[in-house]
Amino acid sequence: MNVYFHTFGCKANQYDTDLVRQAFSDGGATVVDDPSHADLAVINSCTVTHESEVKLRRFVRHVAKSGTAQTIVMGCAAALDDGTIAALPAVRAVVPNADPIMVLRAAGFPSVVGAQHAAPLLRAGRSRALLKIQDGCDEHCTFCATTIARGNNRSRSVAELVREARELAEHHAEIVLTGVHIGTYGQEANQGVLTPGTLGTLLEALITAVPSVRFRLSSVEATEVDDTLARLLIEAPRSVAAHLHAPLQSGSNRILKRMGRHWYTADTYRARIEWLAMRLPVFGLGADVIAGFPGETEADHHASLTLLHALPFTYLHVFPFSVRPDAPAAKLPGQVPPDIIRERARELRDLGESKAAAYRATRAGQAADGVVSGRQGGRVEVLTQDYLSVYVRSEAWSGRPRFEVVID
Ligand code: SF4
């Protein structure tokens, strides 16, 4: 059976797709990179924005038109499907999670023995690997349907993660720690769960076990960067990339409260980032920001702009607020008109672009610790510790997955 895979959404989704892809390969399927050559397409869905679901539906229709493949839709949007996805053309099954066994069963595989084994995921031809350390989230942000789709926080054991990291390190120069809410690693609200530690203690164990690799945190709340994590970021620059993607969402405390983000305020976020920035000679810093959350006034929007101006962000991911029917924010009063949302998003994006350009200019001509992240058109893409992309001509590349680059 020829199987085509496509992923929407975050690194946790990419990891889940890799796991399912591996289960199909182990089961004898051939992975193809063109849906028109496939008997089956497996699409891992995302529910983070309205737009991501529109793109999903468009893509499922595209696959149906491009060949004879049947489609299985898995993941977050599949978990919340009200029948809309199931009714799309050529959809064979909607699997409400990312369990490889369930996807294999939905594909009609006769035997699924061993598919639940969390084997290391070797990403062919890539120098960067993903290591999913937990799934789910115990918080209830009012804009987020992901937590409903993925369930409560569930952390994997340190021993299992160390084992997987060791095997990944044989083929990859960088390992990205990923999950849905990684700052709560080991902090399960369910007291019956054996708590495996904290993100800081996990990272320390991984660095000790696999000193040759550079680890990177995928997305972590600023106030969940505890003292152990901060120390590792500062003292172990070869082992931990000097990069944080710390979701802010809003710089207004009033809006943070309406979002249900009770664990930080604009001030505590700012204090943690400033403390780190003072101690890190280079620091890639990104954030997610939502424009036009229900109830957001001009003053709230300006509070976000002011905080974003003040902190040393090197890029921003801006999301115009979109109603997720399953998330409580859909019912909040004070929905902001679409043209105002668009305008605020544009202002935030402009700010993000100018901060990115300014940071890049300060780094131009400096040496950086680079790991190859891709190859195309005769060029090798290299990712620096502070999350800048540098391109090197293939002829000038030594072939090593990790090397010093000069930022242009
Ligand atoms: S912290 Fe909030 S936004 Fe992030 S996964 Fe949990 S509920 Fe969703």
PDB file of N, CA and C and ligand atoms in Angstrom, residues 137 139-141 143-144 146-147 180-181 221 261 263, ligand 1:
ATOM      1  N   CYS A 137      -2.883  19.122  28.114  1.00  0.00           N
ATOM      2  CA  CYS A 137      -2.692  20.335  28.906  1.00  0.00           C
ATOM      3  C   CYS A 137      -3.782  20.386  29.975  1.00  0.00           C
ATOM      4  N   GLU A 139      -4.579  23.230  31.508  1.00  0.00           N
ATOM      5  CA  GLU A 139      -5.148  24.581  31.542  1.00  0.00           C
ATOM      6  C   GLU A 139      -6.386  24.656  30.645  1.00  0.00           C
ATOM      7  N   HIS A 140      -7.078  25.772  30.742  1.00  0.00           N
ATOM      8  CA  HIS A 140      -8.307  25.932  29.951  1.00  0.00           C
ATOM      9  C   HIS A 140      -8.363  27.334  29.370  1.00  0.00           C
ATOM     10  N   CYS A 141      -7.386  27.676  28.548  1.00  0.00           N
ATOM     11  CA  CYS A 141      -7.409  28.997  27.913  1.00  0.00           C
ATOM     12  C   CYS A 141      -8.694  29.090  27.088  1.00  0.00           C
ATOM     13  N   PHE A 143      -9.518  30.575  24.469  1.00  0.00           N
ATOM     14  CA  PHE A 143      -9.462  30.583  22.998  1.00  0.00           C
ATOM     15  C   PHE A 143      -9.032  29.234  22.438  1.00  0.00           C
ATOM     16  N   CYS A 144      -8.707  28.289  23.312  1.00  0.00           N
ATOM     17  CA  CYS A 144      -7.994  27.094  22.859  1.00  0.00           C
ATOM     18  C   CYS A 144      -8.902  25.872  22.840  1.00  0.00           C
ATOM     19  N   THR A 146      -7.487  23.136  21.583  1.00  0.00           N
ATOM     20  CA  THR A 146      -6.485  22.068  21.564  1.00  0.00           C
ATOM     21  C   THR A 146      -6.570  21.224  22.824  1.00  0.00           C
ATOM     22  N   THR A 147      -6.765  21.906  23.960  1.00  0.00           N
ATOM     23  CA  THR A 147      -6.784  21.180  25.227  1.00  0.00           C
ATOM     24  C   THR A 147      -7.970  20.218  25.288  1.00  0.00           C
ATOM     25  N   VAL A 180       2.509  19.715  23.988  1.00  0.00           N
ATOM     26  CA  VAL A 180       1.429  20.702  23.919  1.00  0.00           C
ATOM     27  C   VAL A 180       1.653  21.819  24.942  1.00  0.00           C
ATOM     28  N   HIS A 181       2.154  21.467  26.121  1.00  0.00           N
ATOM     29  CA  HIS A 181       2.426  22.460  27.176  1.00  0.00           C
ATOM     30  C   HIS A 181       3.640  21.957  27.950  1.00  0.00           C
ATOM     31  N   GLU A 221       6.169  28.535  28.207  1.00  0.00           N
ATOM     32  CA  GLU A 221       5.675  29.746  28.859  1.00  0.00           C
ATOM     33  C   GLU A 221       6.837  30.428  29.593  1.00  0.00           C
ATOM     34  N   ARG A 261      -5.575  32.923  31.166  1.00  0.00           N
ATOM     35  CA  ARG A 261      -4.133  32.682  31.348  1.00  0.00           C
ATOM     36  C   ARG A 261      -3.721  33.297  32.685  1.00  0.00           C
ATOM     37  N   TRP A 263      -1.589  32.223  35.005  1.00  0.00           N
ATOM     38  CA  TRP A 263      -0.300  31.922  35.641  1.00  0.00           C
ATOM     39  C   TRP A 263       0.754  33.002  35.402  1.00  0.00           C
TER      40      TRP A 263
HETATM   41  S1  SF4 B   1      -1.755  26.518  27.860  1.00  0.00           S
HETATM   42 FE1  SF4 B   1      -3.678  27.303  27.058  1.00  0.00          FE
HETATM   43  S2  SF4 B   1      -3.226  27.632  24.843  1.00  0.00           S
HETATM   44 FE2  SF4 B   1      -1.656  26.255  25.613  1.00  0.00          FE
HETATM   45  S3  SF4 B   1      -2.478  24.181  25.160  1.00  0.00           S
HETATM   46 FE3  SF4 B   1      -3.032  24.713  27.291  1.00  0.00          FE
HETATM   47  S4  SF4 B   1      -5.104  25.549  27.137  1.00  0.00           S
HETATM   48 FE4  SF4 B   1      -4.212  25.595  25.049  1.00  0.00          FE
END
